[in-house]
Each structure stands twice: as C-alpha cells, then as structure tokens.
PDB file of C-alpha atoms in Angstrom:
ATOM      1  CA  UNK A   1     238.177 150.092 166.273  1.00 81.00           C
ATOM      2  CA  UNK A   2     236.959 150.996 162.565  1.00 84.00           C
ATOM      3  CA  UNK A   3     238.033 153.923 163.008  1.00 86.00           C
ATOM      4  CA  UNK A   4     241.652 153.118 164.128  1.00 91.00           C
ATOM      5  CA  UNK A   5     242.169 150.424 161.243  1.00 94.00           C
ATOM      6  CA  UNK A   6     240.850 153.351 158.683  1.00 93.00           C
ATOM      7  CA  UNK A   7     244.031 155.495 160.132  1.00 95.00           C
ATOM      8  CA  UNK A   8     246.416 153.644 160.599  1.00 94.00           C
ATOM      9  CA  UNK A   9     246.281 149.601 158.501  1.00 96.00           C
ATOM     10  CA  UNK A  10     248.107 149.856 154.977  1.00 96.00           C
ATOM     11  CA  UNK A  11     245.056 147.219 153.785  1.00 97.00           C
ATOM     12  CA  UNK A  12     243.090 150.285 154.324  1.00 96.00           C
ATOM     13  CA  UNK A  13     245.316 152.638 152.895  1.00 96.00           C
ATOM     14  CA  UNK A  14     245.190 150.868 149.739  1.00 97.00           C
ATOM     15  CA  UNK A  15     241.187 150.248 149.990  1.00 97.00           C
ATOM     16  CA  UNK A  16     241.628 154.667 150.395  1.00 97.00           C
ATOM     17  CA  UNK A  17     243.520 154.851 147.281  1.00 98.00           C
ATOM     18  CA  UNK A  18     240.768 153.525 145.040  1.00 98.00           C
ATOM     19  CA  UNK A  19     237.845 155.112 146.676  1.00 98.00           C
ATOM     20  CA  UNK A  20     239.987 158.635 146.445  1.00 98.00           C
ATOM     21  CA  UNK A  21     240.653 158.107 142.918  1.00 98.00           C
ATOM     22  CA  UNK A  22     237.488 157.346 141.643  1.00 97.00           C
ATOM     23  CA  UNK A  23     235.997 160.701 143.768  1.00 98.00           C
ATOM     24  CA  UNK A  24     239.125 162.218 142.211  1.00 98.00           C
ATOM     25  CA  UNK A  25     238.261 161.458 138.825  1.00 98.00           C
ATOM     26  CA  UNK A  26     234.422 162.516 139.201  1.00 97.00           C
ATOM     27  CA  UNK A  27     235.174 165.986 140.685  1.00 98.00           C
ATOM     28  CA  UNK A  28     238.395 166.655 138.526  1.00 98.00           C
ATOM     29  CA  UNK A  29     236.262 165.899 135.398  1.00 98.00           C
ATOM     30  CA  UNK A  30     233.003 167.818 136.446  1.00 96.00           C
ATOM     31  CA  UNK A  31     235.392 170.437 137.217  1.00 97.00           C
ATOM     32  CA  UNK A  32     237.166 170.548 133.679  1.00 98.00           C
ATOM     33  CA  UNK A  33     234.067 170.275 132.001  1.00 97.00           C
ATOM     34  CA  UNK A  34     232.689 173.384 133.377  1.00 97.00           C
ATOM     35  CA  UNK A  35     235.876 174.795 132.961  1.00 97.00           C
ATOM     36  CA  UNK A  36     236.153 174.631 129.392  1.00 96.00           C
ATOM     37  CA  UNK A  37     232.440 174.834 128.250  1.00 93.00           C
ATOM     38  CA  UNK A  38     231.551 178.033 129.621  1.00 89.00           C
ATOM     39  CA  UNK A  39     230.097 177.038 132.596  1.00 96.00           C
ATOM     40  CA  UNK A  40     226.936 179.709 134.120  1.00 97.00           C
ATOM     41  CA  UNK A  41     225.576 178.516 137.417  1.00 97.00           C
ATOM     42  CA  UNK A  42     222.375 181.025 137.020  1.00 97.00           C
ATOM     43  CA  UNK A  43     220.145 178.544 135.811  1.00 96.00           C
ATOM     44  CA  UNK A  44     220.821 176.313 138.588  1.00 96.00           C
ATOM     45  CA  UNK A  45     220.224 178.603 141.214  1.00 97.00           C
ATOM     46  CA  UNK A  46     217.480 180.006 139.780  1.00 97.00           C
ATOM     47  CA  UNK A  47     215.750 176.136 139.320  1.00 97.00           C
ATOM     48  CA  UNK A  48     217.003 175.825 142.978  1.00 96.00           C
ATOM     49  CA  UNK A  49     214.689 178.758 143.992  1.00 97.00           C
ATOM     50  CA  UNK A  50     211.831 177.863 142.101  1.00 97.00           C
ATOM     51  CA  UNK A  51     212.012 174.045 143.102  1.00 95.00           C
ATOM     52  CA  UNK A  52     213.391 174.141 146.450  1.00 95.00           C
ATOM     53  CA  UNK A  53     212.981 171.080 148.922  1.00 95.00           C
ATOM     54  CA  UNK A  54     209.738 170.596 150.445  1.00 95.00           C
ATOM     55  CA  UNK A  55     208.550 168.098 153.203  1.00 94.00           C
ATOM     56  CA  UNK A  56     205.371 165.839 152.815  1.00 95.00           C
ATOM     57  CA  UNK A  57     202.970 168.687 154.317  1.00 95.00           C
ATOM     58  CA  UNK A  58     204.349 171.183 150.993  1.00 93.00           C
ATOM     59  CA  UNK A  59     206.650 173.752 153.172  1.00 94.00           C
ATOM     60  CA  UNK A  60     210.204 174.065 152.653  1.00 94.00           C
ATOM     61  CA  UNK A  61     212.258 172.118 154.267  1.00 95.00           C
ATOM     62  CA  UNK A  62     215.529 174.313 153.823  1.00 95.00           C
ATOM     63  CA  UNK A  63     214.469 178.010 153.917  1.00 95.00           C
ATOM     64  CA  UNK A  64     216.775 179.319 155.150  1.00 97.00           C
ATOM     65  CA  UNK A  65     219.138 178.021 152.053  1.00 97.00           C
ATOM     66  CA  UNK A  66     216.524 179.110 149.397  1.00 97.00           C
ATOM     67  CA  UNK A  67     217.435 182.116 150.865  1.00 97.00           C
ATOM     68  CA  UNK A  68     221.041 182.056 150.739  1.00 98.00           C
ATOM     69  CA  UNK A  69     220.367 181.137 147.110  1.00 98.00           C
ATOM     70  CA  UNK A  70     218.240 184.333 145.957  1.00 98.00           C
ATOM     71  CA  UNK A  71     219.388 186.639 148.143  1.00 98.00           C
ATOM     72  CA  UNK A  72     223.489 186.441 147.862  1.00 98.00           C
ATOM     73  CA  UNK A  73     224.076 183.334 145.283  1.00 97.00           C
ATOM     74  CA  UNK A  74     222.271 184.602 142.590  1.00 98.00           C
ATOM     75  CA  UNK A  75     223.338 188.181 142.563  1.00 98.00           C
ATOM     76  CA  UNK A  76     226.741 187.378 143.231  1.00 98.00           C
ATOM     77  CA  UNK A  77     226.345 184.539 139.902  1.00 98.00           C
ATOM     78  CA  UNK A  78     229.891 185.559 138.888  1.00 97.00           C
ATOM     79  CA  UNK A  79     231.399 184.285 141.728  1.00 97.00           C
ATOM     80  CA  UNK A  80     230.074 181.027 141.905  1.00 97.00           C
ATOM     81  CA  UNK A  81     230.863 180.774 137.767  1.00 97.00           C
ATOM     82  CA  UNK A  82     234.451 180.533 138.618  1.00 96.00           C
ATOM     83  CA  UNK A  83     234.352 179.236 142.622  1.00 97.00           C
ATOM     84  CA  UNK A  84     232.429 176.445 141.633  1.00 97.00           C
ATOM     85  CA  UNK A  85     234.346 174.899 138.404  1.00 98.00           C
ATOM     86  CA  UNK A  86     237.769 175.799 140.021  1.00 98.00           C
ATOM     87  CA  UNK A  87     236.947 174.339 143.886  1.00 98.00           C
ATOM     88  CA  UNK A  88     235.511 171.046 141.679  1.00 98.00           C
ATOM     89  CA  UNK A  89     238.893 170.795 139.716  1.00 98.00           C
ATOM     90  CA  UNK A  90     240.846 171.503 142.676  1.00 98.00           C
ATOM     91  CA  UNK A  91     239.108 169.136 145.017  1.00 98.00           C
ATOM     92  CA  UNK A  92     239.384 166.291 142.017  1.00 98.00           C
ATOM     93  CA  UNK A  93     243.449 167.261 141.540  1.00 98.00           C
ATOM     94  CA  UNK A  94     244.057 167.313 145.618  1.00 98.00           C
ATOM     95  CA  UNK A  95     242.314 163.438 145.701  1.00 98.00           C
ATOM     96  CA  UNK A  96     244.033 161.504 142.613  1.00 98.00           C
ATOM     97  CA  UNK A  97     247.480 163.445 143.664  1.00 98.00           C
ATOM     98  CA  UNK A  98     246.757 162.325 147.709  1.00 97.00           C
ATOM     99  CA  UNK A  99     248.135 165.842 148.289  1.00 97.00           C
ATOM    100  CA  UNK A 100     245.774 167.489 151.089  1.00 97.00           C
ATOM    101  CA  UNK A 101     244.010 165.015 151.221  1.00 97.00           C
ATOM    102  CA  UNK A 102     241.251 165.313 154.136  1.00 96.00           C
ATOM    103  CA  UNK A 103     241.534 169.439 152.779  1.00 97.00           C
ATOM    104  CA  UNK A 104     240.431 168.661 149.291  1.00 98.00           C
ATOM    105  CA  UNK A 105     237.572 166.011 150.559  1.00 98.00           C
ATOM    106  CA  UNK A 106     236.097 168.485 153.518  1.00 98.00           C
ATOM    107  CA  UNK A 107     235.341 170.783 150.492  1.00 98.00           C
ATOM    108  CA  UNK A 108     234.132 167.917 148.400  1.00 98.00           C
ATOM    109  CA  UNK A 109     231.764 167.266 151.132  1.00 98.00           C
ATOM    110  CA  UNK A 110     230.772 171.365 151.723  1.00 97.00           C
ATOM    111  CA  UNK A 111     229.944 171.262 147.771  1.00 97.00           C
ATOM    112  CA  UNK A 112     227.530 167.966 147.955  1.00 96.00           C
ATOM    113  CA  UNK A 113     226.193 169.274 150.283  1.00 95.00           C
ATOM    114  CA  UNK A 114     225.602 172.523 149.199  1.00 96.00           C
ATOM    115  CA  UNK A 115     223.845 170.646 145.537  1.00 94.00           C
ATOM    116  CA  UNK A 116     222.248 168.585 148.334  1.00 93.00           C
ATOM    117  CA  UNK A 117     220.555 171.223 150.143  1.00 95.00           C
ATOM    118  CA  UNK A 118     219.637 172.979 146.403  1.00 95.00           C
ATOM    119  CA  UNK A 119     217.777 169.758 145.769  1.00 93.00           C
ATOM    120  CA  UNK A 120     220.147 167.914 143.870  1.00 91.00           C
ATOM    121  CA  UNK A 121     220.813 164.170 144.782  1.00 89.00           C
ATOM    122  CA  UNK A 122     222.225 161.854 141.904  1.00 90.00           C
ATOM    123  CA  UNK A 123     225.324 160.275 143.071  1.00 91.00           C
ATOM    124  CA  UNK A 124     225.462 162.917 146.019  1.00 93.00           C
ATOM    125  CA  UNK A 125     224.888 160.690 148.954  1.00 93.00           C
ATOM    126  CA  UNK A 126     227.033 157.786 147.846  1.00 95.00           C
ATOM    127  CA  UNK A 127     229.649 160.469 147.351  1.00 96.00           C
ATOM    128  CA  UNK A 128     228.801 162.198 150.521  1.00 96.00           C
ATOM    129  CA  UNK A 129     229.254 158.380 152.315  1.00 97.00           C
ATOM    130  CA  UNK A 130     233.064 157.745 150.787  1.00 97.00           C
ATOM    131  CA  UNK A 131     233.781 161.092 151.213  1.00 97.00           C
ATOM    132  CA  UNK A 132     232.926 160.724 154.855  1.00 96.00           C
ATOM    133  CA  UNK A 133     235.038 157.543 154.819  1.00 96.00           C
ATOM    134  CA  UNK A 134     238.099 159.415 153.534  1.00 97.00           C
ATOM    135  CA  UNK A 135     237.915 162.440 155.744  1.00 96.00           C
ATOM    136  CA  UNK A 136     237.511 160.133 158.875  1.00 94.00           C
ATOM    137  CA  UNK A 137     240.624 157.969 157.591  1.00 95.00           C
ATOM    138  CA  UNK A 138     242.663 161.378 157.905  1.00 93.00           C
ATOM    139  CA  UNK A 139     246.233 160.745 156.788  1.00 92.00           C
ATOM    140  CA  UNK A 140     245.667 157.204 155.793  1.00 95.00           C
ATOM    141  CA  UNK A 141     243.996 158.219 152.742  1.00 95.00           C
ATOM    142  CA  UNK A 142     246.698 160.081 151.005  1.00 95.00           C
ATOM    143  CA  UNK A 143     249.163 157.505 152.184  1.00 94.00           C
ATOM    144  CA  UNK A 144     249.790 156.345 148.760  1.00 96.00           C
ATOM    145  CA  UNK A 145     249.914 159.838 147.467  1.00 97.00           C
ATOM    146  CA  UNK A 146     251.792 162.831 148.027  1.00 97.00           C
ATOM    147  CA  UNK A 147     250.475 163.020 151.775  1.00 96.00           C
ATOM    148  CA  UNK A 148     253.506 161.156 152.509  1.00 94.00           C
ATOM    149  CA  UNK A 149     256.059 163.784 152.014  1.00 95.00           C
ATOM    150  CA  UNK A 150     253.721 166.944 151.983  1.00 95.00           C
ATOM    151  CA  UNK A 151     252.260 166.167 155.623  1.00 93.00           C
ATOM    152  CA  UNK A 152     255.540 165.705 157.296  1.00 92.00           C
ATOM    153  CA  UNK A 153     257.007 168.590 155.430  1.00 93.00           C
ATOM    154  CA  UNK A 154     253.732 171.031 156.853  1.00 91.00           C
ATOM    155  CA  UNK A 155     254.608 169.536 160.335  1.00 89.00           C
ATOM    156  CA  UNK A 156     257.922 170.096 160.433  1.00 89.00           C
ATOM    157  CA  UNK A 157     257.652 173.656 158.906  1.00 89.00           C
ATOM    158  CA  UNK A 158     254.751 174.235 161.828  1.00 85.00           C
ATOM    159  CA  UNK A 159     257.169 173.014 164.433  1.00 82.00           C
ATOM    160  CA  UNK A 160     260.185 175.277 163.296  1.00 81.00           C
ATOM    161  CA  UNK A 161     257.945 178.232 163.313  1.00 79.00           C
ATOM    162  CA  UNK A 162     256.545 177.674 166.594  1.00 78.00           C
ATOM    163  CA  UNK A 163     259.614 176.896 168.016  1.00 80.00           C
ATOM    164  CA  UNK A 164     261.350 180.351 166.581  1.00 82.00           C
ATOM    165  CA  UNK A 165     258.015 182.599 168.189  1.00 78.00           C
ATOM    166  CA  UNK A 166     258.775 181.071 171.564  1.00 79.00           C
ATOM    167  CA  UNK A 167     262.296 181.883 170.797  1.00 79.00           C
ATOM    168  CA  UNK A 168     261.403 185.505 170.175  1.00 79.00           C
ATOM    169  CA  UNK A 169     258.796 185.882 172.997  1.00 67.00           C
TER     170      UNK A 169
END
C-alpha cells in the first residue's frame, strides 16, 4: 500500500520533489567541487586501506572490498579522479532536472555505498534511506521534472523499435 501511494499519489509526487532536490543539490555540489578543485581520490583510497572496517573481535568486516580498493582502485587512481566527480555531478543534475530519475538515484545509491563500504558514513545512511525512497517511488519521483516527457518519449521510441524488428523478422 506504501508502496503504491509512493508511485502513483501526486501528494507524494510533490513530497518526491523536495527530497530529490535536496539529494540533487548535495551530489551536484560535491560533484562541482571536485570538479573544479582538482579533485585526487588517492588519499582516500589509500586511508580506506589502511583503516578499513573492522567488527568488534578486530577482523575486517569487508575484505573482500579492501581488496577491490588496493588491488584495482588504487592503481587505476586516474579513473576514479574523473568517474567519481563526473558520476557525482551527473547523478546531482539527473535529480534537480527529474530527468532519469530512478537512473541517476540507483548510482547515487552504488556510490554511498561504495564510501559506505570504504568506511565512510556522515550523511551516507540518511542519504542511502531517501535515496531508497526515490528509487522505490519509480516514475513518481521525477513527476514534477522532466520524467514527464522524457519517460514517455523512451517508451514510445522502445515500442517503435520493437515493433519495426518484428516487422523485419
């Protein structure tokens, strides 16, 4: 029944609205930050590494992710200078625009919880709860936004194609 009146009521939609702006406006700004001040994401992973996540008897409680850090992350720093600042900015632009919406917060919610796993918490799990609000809300979050048109537009456009391979098959 929640879930329903997060999809479909306009009250909602409008409740959506605020919560995806004010995500919007953290990730878009992290995002430009980084993107303008030189951002390097070595030191991070490399305080990641040395102070990973432990549980109360001292071992690590994500390994495996420590891991991922030293052994691909760090080497590959580069990648993750310009992946990181640009998926931030784009996540921020696709939530205060409404335009793929449920896109733009499923990789909102990949990057908490990849600073999650890393050790980093913050604002991460109240952003990791409204995020999970506004994926589960699906269209009804970018209602007011540019959802509206673009969503239609991607179905239609789906359709049409499917339509002309059946056509051709």
């Amino acid at each position: 029944m929640a879930v329903n009146w997060l999809r479909e009521n306009k009250v909602a939609a409008v409740i959506l609205t605020v919560l995806r702006l004010y995500l919007g406006y953290s990730w878009i700004t992290a995002g430009f930050h980084k993107l303008t001040g030189g951002f390097d994401a070595s030191g991070y992973l490399k305080g990641a590494i040395a102070n990973p996540v432990k549980g109360p008897d001292g071992s690590l409680v994500y390994g495996w992710y420590v891991s991922f850090l030293k052994h691909f992350a760090l080497p590959n720093v580069d990648i993750f200078n310009t992946i990181v600042p640009l998926g931030e900015f784009l996540v921020g632009l696709g939530l205060i625009l409404g335009c793929l919406t449920t896109a733009a917060m499923f990789f909102g919610l990949v990057m908490n919880f990849a600073f999650f796993l890393a050790g980093t918490v913050s604002h991460i799990p109240t952003d990791l709860f409204i995020g999970a609000i506004i994926l589960f809300a699906g269209y009804n979050a970018g209602h007011f936004g540019l959802d509206r048109w673009v969503i239609p537009f991607i179905r239609r456009t789906a359709i049409k194609r499917n339509n002309t391979i059946k056509q051709n098959a």
